mmCIF file of C-alpha atoms in Angstrom:
data_model
loop_
_atom_site.group_PDB
_atom_site.id
_atom_site.type_symbol
_atom_site.label_atom_id
_atom_site.label_comp_id
_atom_site.label_asym_id
_atom_site.label_seq_id
_atom_site.Cartn_x
_atom_site.Cartn_y
_atom_site.Cartn_z
ATOM 1 C CA MET A 1 -45.548 19.319 -61.170
ATOM 2 C CA GLU A 2 -45.074 22.127 -63.697
ATOM 3 C CA LYS A 3 -41.910 22.449 -65.780
ATOM 4 C CA ILE A 4 -39.807 25.477 -66.698
ATOM 5 C CA ASN A 5 -37.348 25.519 -69.561
ATOM 6 C CA TYR A 6 -33.833 26.151 -68.297
ATOM 7 C CA LYS A 7 -33.119 28.472 -71.231
ATOM 8 C CA ASP A 8 -36.176 30.651 -70.567
ATOM 9 C CA ILE A 9 -34.910 31.945 -67.203
ATOM 10 C CA ASP A 10 -33.196 35.354 -67.186
ATOM 11 C CA TYR A 11 -30.452 34.606 -64.669
ATOM 12 C CA ASN A 12 -29.022 38.150 -64.884
ATOM 13 C CA LYS A 13 -32.068 39.470 -63.015
ATOM 14 C CA LEU A 14 -31.665 37.107 -60.088
ATOM 15 C CA GLU A 15 -29.575 37.507 -56.941
ATOM 16 C CA LYS A 16 -27.607 34.856 -55.120
ATOM 17 C CA SER A 17 -28.976 33.564 -51.844
ATOM 18 C CA GLU A 18 -26.795 33.936 -48.751
ATOM 19 C CA ASN A 19 -27.441 30.254 -48.054
ATOM 20 C CA GLN A 20 -25.499 28.458 -50.773
ATOM 21 C CA GLY A 21 -24.810 24.744 -51.006
ATOM 22 C CA THR A 22 -21.505 23.252 -52.079
ATOM 23 C CA GLN A 23 -23.229 21.196 -54.772
ATOM 24 C CA SER A 24 -25.694 23.757 -56.099
ATOM 25 C CA LEU A 25 -26.367 27.395 -56.957
ATOM 26 C CA VAL A 26 -29.302 29.047 -55.178
ATOM 27 C CA LEU A 27 -30.863 32.181 -56.670
ATOM 28 C CA ILE A 28 -33.663 34.433 -55.420
ATOM 29 C CA ASP A 29 -36.606 35.500 -57.571
ATOM 30 C CA ASN A 30 -38.954 37.544 -55.347
ATOM 31 C CA ASP A 31 -40.810 34.957 -53.201
ATOM 32 C CA LYS A 32 -39.212 32.039 -54.994
ATOM 33 C CA CYS A 33 -35.845 30.274 -54.809
ATOM 34 C CA ILE A 34 -34.224 28.669 -57.829
ATOM 35 C CA LYS A 35 -31.825 25.831 -57.068
ATOM 36 C CA LEU A 36 -29.542 24.675 -59.894
ATOM 37 C CA PHE A 37 -27.462 21.513 -59.699
ATOM 38 C CA LYS A 38 -23.723 21.862 -60.333
ATOM 39 C CA PHE A 39 -22.149 18.445 -60.519
ATOM 40 C CA LEU A 40 -24.785 15.860 -61.416
ATOM 41 C CA TYR A 41 -24.263 13.272 -64.135
ATOM 42 C CA ASP A 42 -27.092 12.763 -66.611
ATOM 43 C CA TYR A 43 -28.245 9.529 -64.941
ATOM 44 C CA GLN A 44 -28.381 11.354 -61.575
ATOM 45 C CA LYS A 45 -30.508 14.103 -63.116
ATOM 46 C CA ARG A 46 -32.910 11.444 -64.401
ATOM 47 C CA ASP A 47 -33.054 9.818 -60.955
ATOM 48 C CA MET A 48 -33.690 13.196 -59.337
ATOM 49 C CA TYR A 49 -36.502 13.855 -61.794
ATOM 50 C CA ARG A 50 -38.198 10.539 -60.928
ATOM 51 C CA LYS A 51 -37.799 11.227 -57.214
ATOM 52 C CA PHE A 52 -39.434 14.651 -57.502
ATOM 53 C CA ILE A 53 -42.337 13.162 -59.446
ATOM 54 C CA TYR A 54 -42.858 10.690 -56.595
ATOM 55 C CA LEU A 55 -42.725 13.558 -54.076
ATOM 56 C CA ASP A 56 -45.222 15.662 -56.033
ATOM 57 C CA GLY A 57 -48.187 16.605 -53.862
ATOM 58 C CA MET A 58 -46.557 15.659 -50.568
ATOM 59 C CA HIS A 59 -46.714 18.269 -47.810
ATOM 60 C CA ILE A 60 -44.857 18.048 -44.503
ATOM 61 C CA ASP A 61 -44.841 21.003 -42.114
ATOM 62 C CA GLY A 62 -41.264 22.175 -41.749
ATOM 63 C CA ILE A 63 -39.950 20.923 -45.111
ATOM 64 C CA ILE A 64 -39.573 23.144 -48.176
ATOM 65 C CA MET A 65 -40.811 21.111 -51.119
ATOM 66 C CA PRO A 66 -40.091 21.707 -54.823
ATOM 67 C CA GLU A 67 -42.772 23.577 -56.780
ATOM 68 C CA GLU A 68 -41.550 23.543 -60.384
ATOM 69 C CA LEU A 69 -38.963 21.492 -62.243
ATOM 70 C CA ILE A 70 -36.328 23.258 -64.346
ATOM 71 C CA VAL A 71 -35.552 21.115 -67.378
ATOM 72 C CA ASN A 72 -33.182 21.242 -70.312
ATOM 73 C CA GLY A 73 -34.635 18.853 -72.829
ATOM 74 C CA GLU A 74 -35.150 15.578 -70.962
ATOM 75 C CA LEU A 75 -32.721 16.420 -68.172
ATOM 76 C CA LEU A 76 -33.508 18.029 -64.822
ATOM 77 C CA GLU A 77 -31.248 21.035 -64.157
ATOM 78 C CA GLY A 78 -32.865 22.279 -60.951
ATOM 79 C CA PHE A 79 -36.118 23.258 -59.342
ATOM 80 C CA THR A 80 -37.975 26.138 -57.726
ATOM 81 C CA MET A 81 -39.181 26.296 -54.133
ATOM 82 C CA PRO A 82 -40.675 28.891 -51.781
ATOM 83 C CA TYR A 83 -38.214 31.460 -50.444
ATOM 84 C CA PHE A 84 -37.820 31.237 -46.662
ATOM 85 C CA LYS A 85 -37.090 34.886 -45.931
ATOM 86 C CA ASN A 86 -34.850 36.347 -43.223
ATOM 87 C CA SER A 87 -33.321 32.968 -42.473
ATOM 88 C CA GLU A 88 -29.908 31.471 -41.892
ATOM 89 C CA THR A 89 -28.659 27.968 -41.221
ATOM 90 C CA ILE A 90 -28.971 26.642 -37.690
ATOM 91 C CA PHE A 91 -25.241 26.007 -37.736
ATOM 92 C CA LYS A 92 -24.530 29.662 -38.521
ATOM 93 C CA ARG A 93 -27.003 30.873 -35.887
ATOM 94 C CA PHE A 94 -25.428 28.868 -33.071
ATOM 95 C CA SER A 95 -21.781 28.857 -34.137
ATOM 96 C CA SER A 96 -21.280 32.580 -34.790
ATOM 97 C CA ASN A 97 -21.180 33.363 -31.068
ATOM 98 C CA ARG A 98 -18.799 31.690 -28.613
ATOM 99 C CA LEU A 99 -21.596 31.655 -26.018
ATOM 100 C CA LEU A 100 -24.233 28.984 -26.576
ATOM 101 C CA ASP A 101 -27.624 29.302 -24.890
ATOM 102 C CA THR A 102 -28.548 25.673 -24.262
ATOM 103 C CA LYS A 103 -32.227 26.370 -23.652
ATOM 104 C CA GLU A 104 -32.633 28.196 -26.944
ATOM 105 C CA PHE A 105 -30.580 25.616 -28.828
ATOM 106 C CA PHE A 106 -32.379 22.626 -27.325
ATOM 107 C CA ASP A 107 -35.768 24.175 -28.126
ATOM 108 C CA VAL A 108 -34.697 24.413 -31.779
ATOM 109 C CA VAL A 109 -33.382 20.836 -31.769
ATOM 110 C CA LEU A 110 -36.752 19.600 -30.501
ATOM 111 C CA LYS A 111 -38.456 21.341 -33.421
ATOM 112 C CA CYS A 112 -36.049 19.598 -35.776
ATOM 113 C CA CYS A 113 -36.816 16.226 -34.178
ATOM 114 C CA ASP A 114 -40.521 16.693 -34.808
ATOM 115 C CA ILE A 115 -39.900 17.379 -38.512
ATOM 116 C CA ILE A 116 -37.482 14.464 -38.872
ATOM 117 C CA LYS A 117 -40.040 12.088 -37.339
ATOM 118 C CA LYS A 118 -42.748 13.267 -39.758
ATOM 119 C CA ALA A 119 -40.406 12.780 -42.717
ATOM 120 C CA HIS A 120 -39.429 9.286 -41.584
ATOM 121 C CA GLN A 121 -43.092 8.359 -41.217
ATOM 122 C CA GLU A 122 -43.552 9.304 -44.876
ATOM 123 C CA GLY A 123 -40.574 7.212 -45.948
ATOM 124 C CA ILE A 124 -38.176 10.112 -46.507
ATOM 125 C CA ILE A 125 -34.532 9.637 -45.493
ATOM 126 C CA PHE A 126 -32.741 12.992 -45.505
ATOM 127 C CA GLN A 127 -29.305 11.442 -46.120
ATOM 128 C CA ASP A 128 -27.522 14.855 -46.055
ATOM 129 C CA LEU A 129 -28.739 15.735 -42.567
ATOM 130 C CA SER A 130 -26.894 18.399 -40.589
ATOM 131 C CA PHE A 131 -27.502 21.813 -39.065
ATOM 132 C CA SER A 132 -25.882 23.334 -42.164
ATOM 133 C CA ASN A 133 -28.902 22.191 -44.186
ATOM 134 C CA ILE A 134 -31.659 23.392 -41.860
ATOM 135 C CA LEU A 135 -32.827 27.013 -41.880
ATOM 136 C CA ILE A 136 -34.120 29.133 -39.016
ATOM 137 C CA ASP A 137 -35.660 32.605 -39.196
ATOM 138 C CA LYS A 138 -35.787 35.486 -36.732
ATOM 139 C CA ASP A 139 -38.889 34.017 -35.083
ATOM 140 C CA ASN A 140 -37.106 30.664 -34.589
ATOM 141 C CA LYS A 141 -39.249 28.948 -37.201
ATOM 142 C CA VAL A 142 -37.363 25.953 -38.584
ATOM 143 C CA MET A 143 -37.434 24.684 -42.185
ATOM 144 C CA PHE A 144 -35.550 21.828 -43.847
ATOM 145 C CA ASN A 145 -34.498 23.015 -47.297
ATOM 146 C CA ASP A 146 -32.412 20.307 -49.009
ATOM 147 C CA ILE A 147 -35.063 17.782 -49.963
ATOM 148 C CA ASP A 148 -33.212 17.071 -53.227
ATOM 149 C CA SER A 149 -30.560 15.206 -51.227
ATOM 150 C CA CYS A 150 -33.062 12.781 -49.698
ATOM 151 C CA THR A 151 -33.643 9.097 -50.360
ATOM 152 C CA TYR A 152 -37.233 8.328 -51.339
ATOM 153 C CA GLN A 153 -38.876 5.331 -53.000
ATOM 154 C CA GLY A 154 -35.463 3.692 -53.253
ATOM 155 C CA ILE A 155 -33.950 6.640 -55.135
ATOM 156 C CA SER A 156 -30.979 8.119 -53.295
ATOM 157 C CA SER A 157 -28.586 10.922 -54.198
ATOM 158 C CA HIS A 158 -24.837 11.387 -54.211
ATOM 159 C CA TYR A 159 -25.035 13.848 -51.301
ATOM 160 C CA ILE A 160 -23.902 13.090 -47.760
ATOM 161 C CA SER A 161 -23.279 15.452 -44.863
ATOM 162 C CA ASN A 162 -19.628 16.304 -44.218
ATOM 163 C CA ILE A 163 -19.907 15.420 -40.558
ATOM 164 C CA LEU A 164 -21.272 11.946 -41.329
ATOM 165 C CA ASN A 165 -18.663 11.444 -44.035
ATOM 166 C CA HIS A 166 -15.861 12.309 -41.592
ATOM 167 C CA TYR A 167 -17.236 9.884 -39.023
ATOM 168 C CA LEU A 168 -17.571 7.053 -41.534
ATOM 169 C CA ASP A 169 -13.928 7.534 -42.490
ATOM 170 C CA TYR A 170 -12.969 7.469 -38.809
ATOM 171 C CA ALA A 171 -15.044 4.336 -38.218
ATOM 172 C CA GLY A 172 -13.622 2.586 -41.268
ATOM 173 C CA TYR A 173 -16.868 2.215 -43.225
ATOM 174 C CA GLU A 174 -16.345 1.824 -46.963
ATOM 175 C CA ASP A 175 -19.973 1.331 -47.966
ATOM 176 C CA ILE A 176 -23.234 2.209 -46.254
ATOM 177 C CA ASN A 177 -26.960 2.021 -46.917
ATOM 178 C CA PHE A 178 -28.873 5.172 -46.075
ATOM 179 C CA THR A 179 -31.685 4.501 -43.629
ATOM 180 C CA LYS A 180 -33.483 6.173 -40.752
ATOM 181 C CA GLU A 181 -30.576 5.050 -38.548
ATOM 182 C CA THR A 182 -27.989 6.921 -40.633
ATOM 183 C CA ASP A 183 -30.144 10.057 -40.379
ATOM 184 C CA LEU A 184 -30.238 9.727 -36.599
ATOM 185 C CA LEU A 185 -26.480 9.135 -36.454
ATOM 186 C CA SER A 186 -25.800 12.201 -38.592
ATOM 187 C CA PHE A 187 -28.090 14.342 -36.430
ATOM 188 C CA PHE A 188 -26.494 13.004 -33.234
ATOM 189 C CA LEU A 189 -23.012 13.862 -34.569
ATOM 190 C CA SER A 190 -24.174 17.350 -35.592
ATOM 191 C CA PHE A 191 -25.674 17.982 -32.172
ATOM 192 C CA TYR A 192 -22.431 17.223 -30.330
ATOM 193 C CA HIS A 193 -20.455 19.205 -32.887
ATOM 194 C CA LEU A 194 -22.416 22.368 -32.162
ATOM 195 C CA LEU A 195 -22.254 21.848 -28.406
ATOM 196 C CA TYR A 196 -18.521 21.204 -28.225
ATOM 197 C CA TYR A 197 -17.362 22.863 -31.441
ATOM 198 C CA LYS A 198 -15.528 19.622 -32.233
ATOM 199 C CA GLU A 199 -16.517 16.475 -34.051
ATOM 200 C CA ILE A 200 -17.014 13.443 -31.806
ATOM 201 C CA GLN A 201 -13.948 11.601 -33.090
ATOM 202 C CA ASP A 202 -11.754 14.596 -32.155
ATOM 203 C CA LEU A 203 -13.283 15.183 -28.729
ATOM 204 C CA SER A 204 -11.045 14.327 -25.789
ATOM 205 C CA LYS A 205 -12.336 12.732 -22.597
ATOM 206 C CA LYS A 206 -11.418 15.867 -20.638
ATOM 207 C CA GLU A 207 -13.374 18.120 -23.007
ATOM 208 C CA TYR A 208 -16.352 15.782 -22.987
ATOM 209 C CA TYR A 209 -16.672 15.680 -19.201
ATOM 210 C CA GLN A 210 -16.640 19.464 -18.875
ATOM 211 C CA LEU A 211 -20.186 19.517 -20.240
ATOM 212 C CA PHE A 212 -21.110 16.100 -18.858
ATOM 213 C CA ASN A 213 -20.881 17.528 -15.349
ATOM 214 C CA LYS A 214 -23.235 20.408 -16.176
ATOM 215 C CA LEU A 215 -25.833 19.171 -18.641
ATOM 216 C CA GLU A 216 -28.302 16.409 -17.884
ATOM 217 C CA THR A 217 -28.796 16.011 -21.638
ATOM 218 C CA ILE A 218 -25.172 14.913 -22.028
ATOM 219 C CA ARG A 219 -25.520 12.477 -19.140
ATOM 220 C CA ASN A 220 -28.707 11.071 -20.699
ATOM 221 C CA GLY A 221 -26.832 10.348 -23.908
ATOM 222 C CA HIS A 222 -23.646 9.011 -22.321
ATOM 223 C CA ASN A 223 -24.113 5.344 -23.249
ATOM 224 C CA VAL A 224 -24.950 6.233 -26.843
ATOM 225 C CA PHE A 225 -22.034 8.663 -27.063
ATOM 226 C CA SER A 226 -19.579 6.093 -25.681
ATOM 227 C CA ARG A 227 -20.554 3.468 -28.240
ATOM 228 C CA VAL A 228 -20.517 5.969 -31.102
ATOM 229 C CA LYS A 229 -17.058 7.103 -29.991
ATOM 230 C CA ARG A 230 -15.868 3.484 -30.034
ATOM 231 C CA THR A 231 -17.693 2.848 -33.348
ATOM 232 C CA ALA A 232 -19.271 -0.120 -31.583
ATOM 233 C CA GLY A 233 -22.645 0.152 -33.262
ATOM 234 C CA VAL A 234 -25.700 1.243 -31.308
ATOM 235 C CA ARG A 235 -29.311 2.276 -31.755
ATOM 236 C CA ILE A 236 -29.329 6.060 -32.062
ATOM 237 C CA PRO A 237 -32.469 7.607 -30.524
ATOM 238 C CA TYR A 238 -34.253 10.707 -31.690
ATOM 239 C CA LEU A 239 -32.671 13.516 -29.704
ATOM 240 C CA ASP A 240 -35.946 14.396 -27.979
ATOM 241 C CA GLU A 241 -35.440 11.170 -26.000
ATOM 242 C CA LEU A 242 -32.204 12.587 -24.554
ATOM 243 C CA ILE A 243 -32.786 16.314 -24.180
ATOM 244 C CA SER A 244 -33.613 17.549 -20.708
ATOM 245 C CA LEU A 245 -35.756 20.661 -20.436
ATOM 246 C CA GLU A 246 -34.082 21.285 -17.073
ATOM 247 C CA ASP A 247 -30.834 22.275 -18.812
ATOM 248 C CA ASP A 248 -30.676 26.055 -18.814
ATOM 249 C CA TYR A 249 -27.069 27.160 -19.161
ATOM 250 C CA VAL A 250 -25.116 29.592 -21.271
ATOM 251 C CA ILE A 251 -21.873 27.881 -22.259
ATOM 252 C CA ASP A 252 -18.558 29.359 -23.319
ATOM 253 C CA ARG A 253 -17.553 26.802 -25.943
ATOM 254 C CA MET A 254 -14.113 28.249 -26.594
ATOM 255 C CA THR A 255 -12.828 27.471 -23.102
ATOM 256 C CA GLN A 256 -15.409 24.857 -22.044
ATOM 257 C CA LYS A 257 -14.558 25.942 -18.502
ATOM 258 C CA ASN A 258 -16.733 28.878 -17.572
ATOM 259 C CA TYR A 259 -20.466 28.442 -17.197
ATOM 260 C CA ARG A 260 -23.115 30.670 -15.847
ATOM 261 C CA LYS A 261 -26.647 29.728 -14.988
ATOM 262 C CA ARG A 262 -29.209 31.823 -16.781
ATOM 263 C CA ILE A 263 -30.240 34.800 -14.664
ATOM 264 C CA LYS A 264 -33.885 34.409 -13.724
ATOM 265 C CA LYS A 265 -35.942 37.599 -13.904
#
């Protein structure tokens, strides 16, 4: 993997990306993105460097991989990656409108599942997995863009998704090992969050059953949801095991009362 000197980049000529992380600065340079770390200690920068060297040469469809390492002496300050144009986060796409098209959303979730499975087969644990870290373009192409937050070859990061962090606090976990199971839990929590516009721990029984009575997908996942809600511990499946392609509703998430079946043409 090639290296770029941090001091050789003319940052004044670059523009900020609309998709910014809380722990990094993302800049656009034509067809390239530059991601700079904000709050890493020196030992974390060294760990990140080793992890990227291990990832060098790996290609997984649907994951944006680093191309060049940005270094300042012996420390890693960031990296470059391909620019995924005309994209936004999945969370922004499906949360900016009070009406949620379940068919469109579920189709996107299935694409995400396929990418997650491929990553897990290669030994990658995303760790910071949520719809706020997955991009989608105007053609509904999906790309995972925060590979720096992953665990690989035993090297983790200090990143964790907010939604998983909130749940771990609710469940009383003080320490956790990041595995495939924590990825699946984080994705499960994110899925329900976008459907209901509330995190699972804040979802009332009344609110939950308003969608339960309409969506087969929610009924398919009821046993898993119940145990997650009770923090009882349970195997979390990939969401493609729960999603029903028969679900075809447009949901008003603000009231959770009014539904209309999609009008067939």
